[in-house]
């Protein structure tokens, strides 16, 4: 009994000590770790007894704030020398990598994480965030067009953004708001809401379409089974635009790095762009507009493929190299044939890859119709209690399952069809140094 009493006293003392000194102990531990951090920094920098030399990167727009802060803390006992990356010899000779910070409008900011998940753009190259955001939202909307389900996603994003602290989840909430709104737009174009489509919404949407566009039907884009080919043409055409945009960014990156001939002859450069562009124009003339195809674009394709085939000796001449071929003529000939074949193969695979966008849009419409069929058969009608329950469960199933699948496909298409066109070199993400001082 005496031992038990002593144990109870010790436990009470432990609890009272923890309540009284817990925060103080935590602060002391943090200050100790902070002092260790300072000592590690001091060991890694050049210094004497009186002077320390610190080098680092800072955003150009924050240089003034840095100088003001140093003035306040050090009262003029410092010297600040600022160089642009272009002024550093290490950057010029390629031994020092300049970190990259993306600076986009507030709407596009959350999509920067999707870019960095693939890799950091090289310093001095074009920031692809805005183009990714537009492509991401459009592809998601094309595959997941439903006004009601889009509204649910939008509301989910608003709730997530309101409940969580700033961080990756808050950015995810912003993306959900954007894709939900895009889904609502395409849902209106398709004439779809909560699995109800076309004639089922005729009384609601037809008057709106008549007033706005003079169209006497409950949808703008006809995605019914009779006109499903139009949807596939639309999605492949949009994929063609994304591929061309990726090549334009690649060309722009080469020009920014003053690699002008590479911008023309290298993979996904101007010559490849001309081949893709000309084939697209031919397809529009022959399939969409059903007019006579211009021979001019066939000539462009032929000339571009010949130049791609001869690009190695042409670049050797332009760069005034001693040898026209890096290896033997035979190996050059084989590699040149393979490169031309690769461009032709890429032409078909990259564009036809976007057929899956139309397939997912069609699958979304089929799933919606299945939900309504189940509500009629198993629920005894659309608006019976059982039918309404089935519709609610079906919509939840589509939002969760197909929403995830469509998101994965959207990211995949952007990474493998869009980013692969210009993300040939990766940079290093800028991670700013920050210490929050803890005072006990």
PDB file of N, CA and C in Angstrom, residues 95-163:
ATOM      1  N   UNK A  95      28.590  25.072 -64.442  1.00  0.00           N
ATOM      2  CA  UNK A  95      28.950  24.360 -63.214  1.00  0.00           C
ATOM      3  C   UNK A  95      28.032  24.700 -62.048  1.00  0.00           C
ATOM      4  N   UNK A  96      27.195  25.731 -62.195  1.00  0.00           N
ATOM      5  CA  UNK A  96      26.280  26.133 -61.134  1.00  0.00           C
ATOM      6  C   UNK A  96      24.859  26.199 -61.692  1.00  0.00           C
ATOM      7  N   UNK A  97      23.959  25.500 -61.031  1.00  0.00           N
ATOM      8  CA  UNK A  97      22.561  25.475 -61.465  1.00  0.00           C
ATOM      9  C   UNK A  97      21.770  26.565 -60.755  1.00  0.00           C
ATOM     10  N   UNK A  98      21.090  27.374 -61.517  1.00  0.00           N
ATOM     11  CA  UNK A  98      20.272  28.436 -60.940  1.00  0.00           C
ATOM     12  C   UNK A  98      18.923  27.843 -60.532  1.00  0.00           C
ATOM     13  N   UNK A  99      18.518  27.992 -59.265  1.00  0.00           N
ATOM     14  CA  UNK A  99      17.208  27.460 -58.854  1.00  0.00           C
ATOM     15  C   UNK A  99      16.064  28.237 -59.489  1.00  0.00           C
ATOM     16  N   UNK A 100      14.922  27.582 -59.558  1.00  0.00           N
ATOM     17  CA  UNK A 100      13.773  28.149 -60.264  1.00  0.00           C
ATOM     18  C   UNK A 100      12.628  28.379 -59.282  1.00  0.00           C
ATOM     19  N   UNK A 101      12.028  29.556 -59.366  1.00  0.00           N
ATOM     20  CA  UNK A 101      10.801  29.838 -58.635  1.00  0.00           C
ATOM     21  C   UNK A 101       9.751  30.275 -59.660  1.00  0.00           C
ATOM     22  N   UNK A 102       8.589  29.663 -59.607  1.00  0.00           N
ATOM     23  CA  UNK A 102       7.519  29.996 -60.544  1.00  0.00           C
ATOM     24  C   UNK A 102       6.646  31.095 -59.942  1.00  0.00           C
ATOM     25  N   UNK A 103       6.336  32.081 -60.731  1.00  0.00           N
ATOM     26  CA  UNK A 103       5.569  33.235 -60.252  1.00  0.00           C
ATOM     27  C   UNK A 103       4.361  33.437 -61.164  1.00  0.00           C
ATOM     28  N   UNK A 104       3.240  32.851 -60.761  1.00  0.00           N
ATOM     29  CA  UNK A 104       2.033  32.903 -61.588  1.00  0.00           C
ATOM     30  C   UNK A 104       0.914  33.656 -60.873  1.00  0.00           C
ATOM     31  N   UNK A 105      -0.131  33.961 -61.636  1.00  0.00           N
ATOM     32  CA  UNK A 105      -1.311  34.576 -61.055  1.00  0.00           C
ATOM     33  C   UNK A 105      -1.933  33.624 -60.036  1.00  0.00           C
ATOM     34  N   UNK A 106      -2.723  34.167 -59.122  1.00  0.00           N
ATOM     35  CA  UNK A 106      -3.290  33.392 -58.025  1.00  0.00           C
ATOM     36  C   UNK A 106      -4.089  32.197 -58.526  1.00  0.00           C
ATOM     37  N   UNK A 107      -4.818  32.351 -59.630  1.00  0.00           N
ATOM     38  CA  UNK A 107      -5.629  31.258 -60.158  1.00  0.00           C
ATOM     39  C   UNK A 107      -4.763  30.072 -60.586  1.00  0.00           C
ATOM     40  N   UNK A 108      -3.591  30.360 -61.185  1.00  0.00           N
ATOM     41  CA  UNK A 108      -2.735  29.296 -61.708  1.00  0.00           C
ATOM     42  C   UNK A 108      -1.770  28.744 -60.658  1.00  0.00           C
ATOM     43  N   UNK A 109      -1.651  29.412 -59.511  1.00  0.00           N
ATOM     44  CA  UNK A 109      -0.662  29.037 -58.499  1.00  0.00           C
ATOM     45  C   UNK A 109      -0.764  27.577 -58.059  1.00  0.00           C
ATOM     46  N   UNK A 110      -1.969  27.046 -57.780  1.00  0.00           N
ATOM     47  CA  UNK A 110      -2.043  25.642 -57.326  1.00  0.00           C
ATOM     48  C   UNK A 110      -1.506  24.642 -58.340  1.00  0.00           C
ATOM     49  N   UNK A 111      -1.538  24.981 -59.631  1.00  0.00           N
ATOM     50  CA  UNK A 111      -1.083  24.045 -60.665  1.00  0.00           C
ATOM     51  C   UNK A 111       0.443  23.961 -60.744  1.00  0.00           C
ATOM     52  N   UNK A 112       1.136  24.849 -60.029  1.00  0.00           N
ATOM     53  CA  UNK A 112       2.597  24.777 -59.998  1.00  0.00           C
ATOM     54  C   UNK A 112       3.067  23.460 -59.383  1.00  0.00           C
ATOM     55  N   UNK A 113       2.291  22.937 -58.411  1.00  0.00           N
ATOM     56  CA  UNK A 113       2.681  21.672 -57.780  1.00  0.00           C
ATOM     57  C   UNK A 113       2.623  20.520 -58.775  1.00  0.00           C
ATOM     58  N   UNK A 114       1.689  20.575 -59.716  1.00  0.00           N
ATOM     59  CA  UNK A 114       1.616  19.534 -60.746  1.00  0.00           C
ATOM     60  C   UNK A 114       2.847  19.615 -61.646  1.00  0.00           C
ATOM     61  N   UNK A 115       3.283  20.840 -61.948  1.00  0.00           N
ATOM     62  CA  UNK A 115       4.500  21.022 -62.759  1.00  0.00           C
ATOM     63  C   UNK A 115       5.710  20.472 -62.013  1.00  0.00           C
ATOM     64  N   UNK A 116       5.867  20.860 -60.746  1.00  0.00           N
ATOM     65  CA  UNK A 116       7.034  20.423 -59.967  1.00  0.00           C
ATOM     66  C   UNK A 116       7.004  18.920 -59.704  1.00  0.00           C
ATOM     67  N   UNK A 117       5.820  18.323 -59.707  1.00  0.00           N
ATOM     68  CA  UNK A 117       5.738  16.877 -59.535  1.00  0.00           C
ATOM     69  C   UNK A 117       6.396  16.147 -60.707  1.00  0.00           C
ATOM     70  N   UNK A 118       6.374  16.778 -61.878  1.00  0.00           N
ATOM     71  CA  UNK A 118       7.071  16.224 -63.051  1.00  0.00           C
ATOM     72  C   UNK A 118       8.542  16.608 -63.021  1.00  0.00           C
ATOM     73  N   UNK A 119       8.826  17.842 -62.652  1.00  0.00           N
ATOM     74  CA  UNK A 119      10.193  18.341 -62.595  1.00  0.00           C
ATOM     75  C   UNK A 119      10.201  19.856 -62.639  1.00  0.00           C
ATOM     76  N   UNK A 120      11.296  20.444 -62.206  1.00  0.00           N
ATOM     77  CA  UNK A 120      11.415  21.903 -62.240  1.00  0.00           C
ATOM     78  C   UNK A 120      11.898  22.345 -63.618  1.00  0.00           C
ATOM     79  N   UNK A 121      11.238  23.336 -64.221  1.00  0.00           N
ATOM     80  CA  UNK A 121      11.733  23.854 -65.502  1.00  0.00           C
ATOM     81  C   UNK A 121      13.142  24.424 -65.333  1.00  0.00           C
ATOM     82  N   UNK A 122      13.926  24.351 -66.369  1.00  0.00           N
ATOM     83  CA  UNK A 122      15.274  24.911 -66.320  1.00  0.00           C
ATOM     84  C   UNK A 122      15.199  26.434 -66.259  1.00  0.00           C
ATOM     85  N   UNK A 123      16.127  27.027 -65.501  1.00  0.00           N
ATOM     86  CA  UNK A 123      16.157  28.490 -65.391  1.00  0.00           C
ATOM     87  C   UNK A 123      16.317  29.110 -66.783  1.00  0.00           C
ATOM     88  N   UNK A 124      15.509  30.132 -67.044  1.00  0.00           N
ATOM     89  CA  UNK A 124      15.565  30.802 -68.338  1.00  0.00           C
ATOM     90  C   UNK A 124      14.654  30.201 -69.376  1.00  0.00           C
ATOM     91  N   UNK A 125      13.911  29.133 -69.013  1.00  0.00           N
ATOM     92  CA  UNK A 125      12.980  28.521 -69.958  1.00  0.00           C
ATOM     93  C   UNK A 125      11.566  29.036 -69.696  1.00  0.00           C
ATOM     94  N   UNK A 126      10.643  28.655 -70.549  1.00  0.00           N
ATOM     95  CA  UNK A 126       9.255  29.118 -70.443  1.00  0.00           C
ATOM     96  C   UNK A 126       8.540  28.370 -69.325  1.00  0.00           C
ATOM     97  N   UNK A 127       7.852  29.112 -68.474  1.00  0.00           N
ATOM     98  CA  UNK A 127       7.057  28.525 -67.390  1.00  0.00           C
ATOM     99  C   UNK A 127       5.784  27.912 -67.992  1.00  0.00           C
ATOM    100  N   UNK A 128       5.610  26.578 -67.876  1.00  0.00           N
ATOM    101  CA  UNK A 128       4.453  25.936 -68.522  1.00  0.00           C
ATOM    102  C   UNK A 128       3.189  25.898 -67.676  1.00  0.00           C
ATOM    103  N   UNK A 129       3.205  26.518 -66.491  1.00  0.00           N
ATOM    104  CA  UNK A 129       2.091  26.363 -65.547  1.00  0.00           C
ATOM    105  C   UNK A 129       0.759  26.806 -66.142  1.00  0.00           C
ATOM    106  N   UNK A 130       0.715  27.985 -66.748  1.00  0.00           N
ATOM    107  CA  UNK A 130      -0.538  28.506 -67.290  1.00  0.00           C
ATOM    108  C   UNK A 130      -1.088  27.589 -68.378  1.00  0.00           C
ATOM    109  N   UNK A 131      -0.206  27.102 -69.260  1.00  0.00           N
ATOM    110  CA  UNK A 131      -0.647  26.229 -70.349  1.00  0.00           C
ATOM    111  C   UNK A 131      -1.122  24.889 -69.794  1.00  0.00           C
ATOM    112  N   UNK A 132      -0.423  24.393 -68.758  1.00  0.00           N
ATOM    113  CA  UNK A 132      -0.843  23.149 -68.113  1.00  0.00           C
ATOM    114  C   UNK A 132      -2.228  23.307 -67.502  1.00  0.00           C
ATOM    115  N   UNK A 133      -2.464  24.422 -66.812  1.00  0.00           N
ATOM    116  CA  UNK A 133      -3.752  24.645 -66.153  1.00  0.00           C
ATOM    117  C   UNK A 133      -4.894  24.637 -67.165  1.00  0.00           C
ATOM    118  N   UNK A 134      -4.702  25.347 -68.277  1.00  0.00           N
ATOM    119  CA  UNK A 134      -5.743  25.403 -69.307  1.00  0.00           C
ATOM    120  C   UNK A 134      -5.984  24.017 -69.900  1.00  0.00           C
ATOM    121  N   UNK A 135      -4.906  23.309 -70.213  1.00  0.00           N
ATOM    122  CA  UNK A 135      -5.025  21.962 -70.773  1.00  0.00           C
ATOM    123  C   UNK A 135      -5.673  21.013 -69.772  1.00  0.00           C
ATOM    124  N   UNK A 136      -5.251  21.088 -68.504  1.00  0.00           N
ATOM    125  CA  UNK A 136      -5.767  20.207 -67.453  1.00  0.00           C
ATOM    126  C   UNK A 136      -7.271  20.397 -67.299  1.00  0.00           C
ATOM    127  N   UNK A 137      -7.699  21.642 -67.193  1.00  0.00           N
ATOM    128  CA  UNK A 137      -9.114  21.926 -66.970  1.00  0.00           C
ATOM    129  C   UNK A 137      -9.965  21.528 -68.179  1.00  0.00           C
ATOM    130  N   UNK A 138      -9.460  21.802 -69.377  1.00  0.00           N
ATOM    131  CA  UNK A 138     -10.225  21.482 -70.581  1.00  0.00           C
ATOM    132  C   UNK A 138     -10.374  19.977 -70.760  1.00  0.00           C
ATOM    133  N   UNK A 139      -9.282  19.236 -70.572  1.00  0.00           N
ATOM    134  CA  UNK A 139      -9.343  17.780 -70.722  1.00  0.00           C
ATOM    135  C   UNK A 139     -10.259  17.162 -69.670  1.00  0.00           C
ATOM    136  N   UNK A 140     -10.172  17.654 -68.434  1.00  0.00           N
ATOM    137  CA  UNK A 140     -11.049  17.121 -67.381  1.00  0.00           C
ATOM    138  C   UNK A 140     -12.510  17.390 -67.728  1.00  0.00           C
ATOM    139  N   UNK A 141     -12.795  18.607 -68.176  1.00  0.00           N
ATOM    140  CA  UNK A 141     -14.171  18.943 -68.531  1.00  0.00           C
ATOM    141  C   UNK A 141     -14.693  18.125 -69.692  1.00  0.00           C
ATOM    142  N   UNK A 142     -13.848  17.886 -70.697  1.00  0.00           N
ATOM    143  CA  UNK A 142     -14.257  17.074 -71.842  1.00  0.00           C
ATOM    144  C   UNK A 142     -14.646  15.664 -71.422  1.00  0.00           C
ATOM    145  N   UNK A 143     -13.904  15.100 -70.465  1.00  0.00           N
ATOM    146  CA  UNK A 143     -14.156  13.718 -70.044  1.00  0.00           C
ATOM    147  C   UNK A 143     -15.204  13.614 -68.948  1.00  0.00           C
ATOM    148  N   UNK A 144     -15.450  14.706 -68.215  1.00  0.00           N
ATOM    149  CA  UNK A 144     -16.314  14.634 -67.037  1.00  0.00           C
ATOM    150  C   UNK A 144     -17.319  15.780 -67.076  1.00  0.00           C
ATOM    151  N   UNK A 145     -18.072  15.866 -68.162  1.00  0.00           N
ATOM    152  CA  UNK A 145     -19.026  16.957 -68.329  1.00  0.00           C
ATOM    153  C   UNK A 145     -20.368  16.662 -67.689  1.00  0.00           C
ATOM    154  N   UNK A 146     -20.639  17.267 -66.553  1.00  0.00           N
ATOM    155  CA  UNK A 146     -21.922  17.100 -65.881  1.00  0.00           C
ATOM    156  C   UNK A 146     -22.110  18.287 -64.938  1.00  0.00           C
ATOM    157  N   UNK A 147     -23.191  19.044 -65.136  1.00  0.00           N
ATOM    158  CA  UNK A 147     -23.404  20.245 -64.329  1.00  0.00           C
ATOM    159  C   UNK A 147     -23.572  19.917 -62.848  1.00  0.00           C
ATOM    160  N   UNK A 148     -24.355  18.889 -62.547  1.00  0.00           N
ATOM    161  CA  UNK A 148     -24.620  18.552 -61.151  1.00  0.00           C
ATOM    162  C   UNK A 148     -23.406  17.984 -60.450  1.00  0.00           C
ATOM    163  N   UNK A 149     -22.768  17.007 -61.066  1.00  0.00           N
ATOM    164  CA  UNK A 149     -21.585  16.399 -60.461  1.00  0.00           C
ATOM    165  C   UNK A 149     -20.437  17.400 -60.371  1.00  0.00           C
ATOM    166  N   UNK A 150     -20.325  18.273 -61.376  1.00  0.00           N
ATOM    167  CA  UNK A 150     -19.318  19.335 -61.313  1.00  0.00           C
ATOM    168  C   UNK A 150     -19.576  20.273 -60.149  1.00  0.00           C
ATOM    169  N   UNK A 151     -20.855  20.574 -59.874  1.00  0.00           N
ATOM    170  CA  UNK A 151     -21.205  21.425 -58.741  1.00  0.00           C
ATOM    171  C   UNK A 151     -20.796  20.771 -57.422  1.00  0.00           C
ATOM    172  N   UNK A 152     -20.998  19.460 -57.305  1.00  0.00           N
ATOM    173  CA  UNK A 152     -20.605  18.742 -56.086  1.00  0.00           C
ATOM    174  C   UNK A 152     -19.090  18.829 -55.887  1.00  0.00           C
ATOM    175  N   UNK A 153     -18.320  18.634 -56.961  1.00  0.00           N
ATOM    176  CA  UNK A 153     -16.856  18.742 -56.871  1.00  0.00           C
ATOM    177  C   UNK A 153     -16.458  20.154 -56.476  1.00  0.00           C
ATOM    178  N   UNK A 154     -17.106  21.150 -57.070  1.00  0.00           N
ATOM    179  CA  UNK A 154     -16.817  22.547 -56.744  1.00  0.00           C
ATOM    180  C   UNK A 154     -17.080  22.829 -55.266  1.00  0.00           C
ATOM    181  N   UNK A 155     -18.220  22.377 -54.756  1.00  0.00           N
ATOM    182  CA  UNK A 155     -18.543  22.590 -53.347  1.00  0.00           C
ATOM    183  C   UNK A 155     -17.556  21.849 -52.436  1.00  0.00           C
ATOM    184  N   UNK A 156     -17.145  20.647 -52.851  1.00  0.00           N
ATOM    185  CA  UNK A 156     -16.138  19.910 -52.084  1.00  0.00           C
ATOM    186  C   UNK A 156     -14.827  20.669 -52.013  1.00  0.00           C
ATOM    187  N   UNK A 157     -14.442  21.296 -53.124  1.00  0.00           N
ATOM    188  CA  UNK A 157     -13.225  22.101 -53.135  1.00  0.00           C
ATOM    189  C   UNK A 157     -13.339  23.313 -52.229  1.00  0.00           C
ATOM    190  N   UNK A 158     -14.519  23.956 -52.220  1.00  0.00           N
ATOM    191  CA  UNK A 158     -14.733  25.124 -51.348  1.00  0.00           C
ATOM    192  C   UNK A 158     -14.639  24.726 -49.875  1.00  0.00           C
ATOM    193  N   UNK A 159     -15.239  23.581 -49.518  1.00  0.00           N
ATOM    194  CA  UNK A 159     -15.190  23.101 -48.134  1.00  0.00           C
ATOM    195  C   UNK A 159     -13.757  22.766 -47.729  1.00  0.00           C
ATOM    196  N   UNK A 160     -13.032  22.048 -48.610  1.00  0.00           N
ATOM    197  CA  UNK A 160     -11.646  21.677 -48.314  1.00  0.00           C
ATOM    198  C   UNK A 160     -10.775  22.914 -48.145  1.00  0.00           C
ATOM    199  N   UNK A 161     -10.950  23.882 -49.020  1.00  0.00           N
ATOM    200  CA  UNK A 161     -10.142  25.101 -48.955  1.00  0.00           C
ATOM    201  C   UNK A 161     -10.438  25.908 -47.699  1.00  0.00           C
ATOM    202  N   UNK A 162     -11.697  25.871 -47.234  1.00  0.00           N
ATOM    203  CA  UNK A 162     -12.077  26.643 -46.057  1.00  0.00           C
ATOM    204  C   UNK A 162     -11.633  25.977 -44.753  1.00  0.00           C
ATOM    205  N   UNK A 163     -11.514  24.645 -44.760  1.00  0.00           N
ATOM    206  CA  UNK A 163     -11.270  23.916 -43.508  1.00  0.00           C
ATOM    207  C   UNK A 163      -9.797  23.686 -43.202  1.00  0.00           C
TER     208      UNK A 163
END
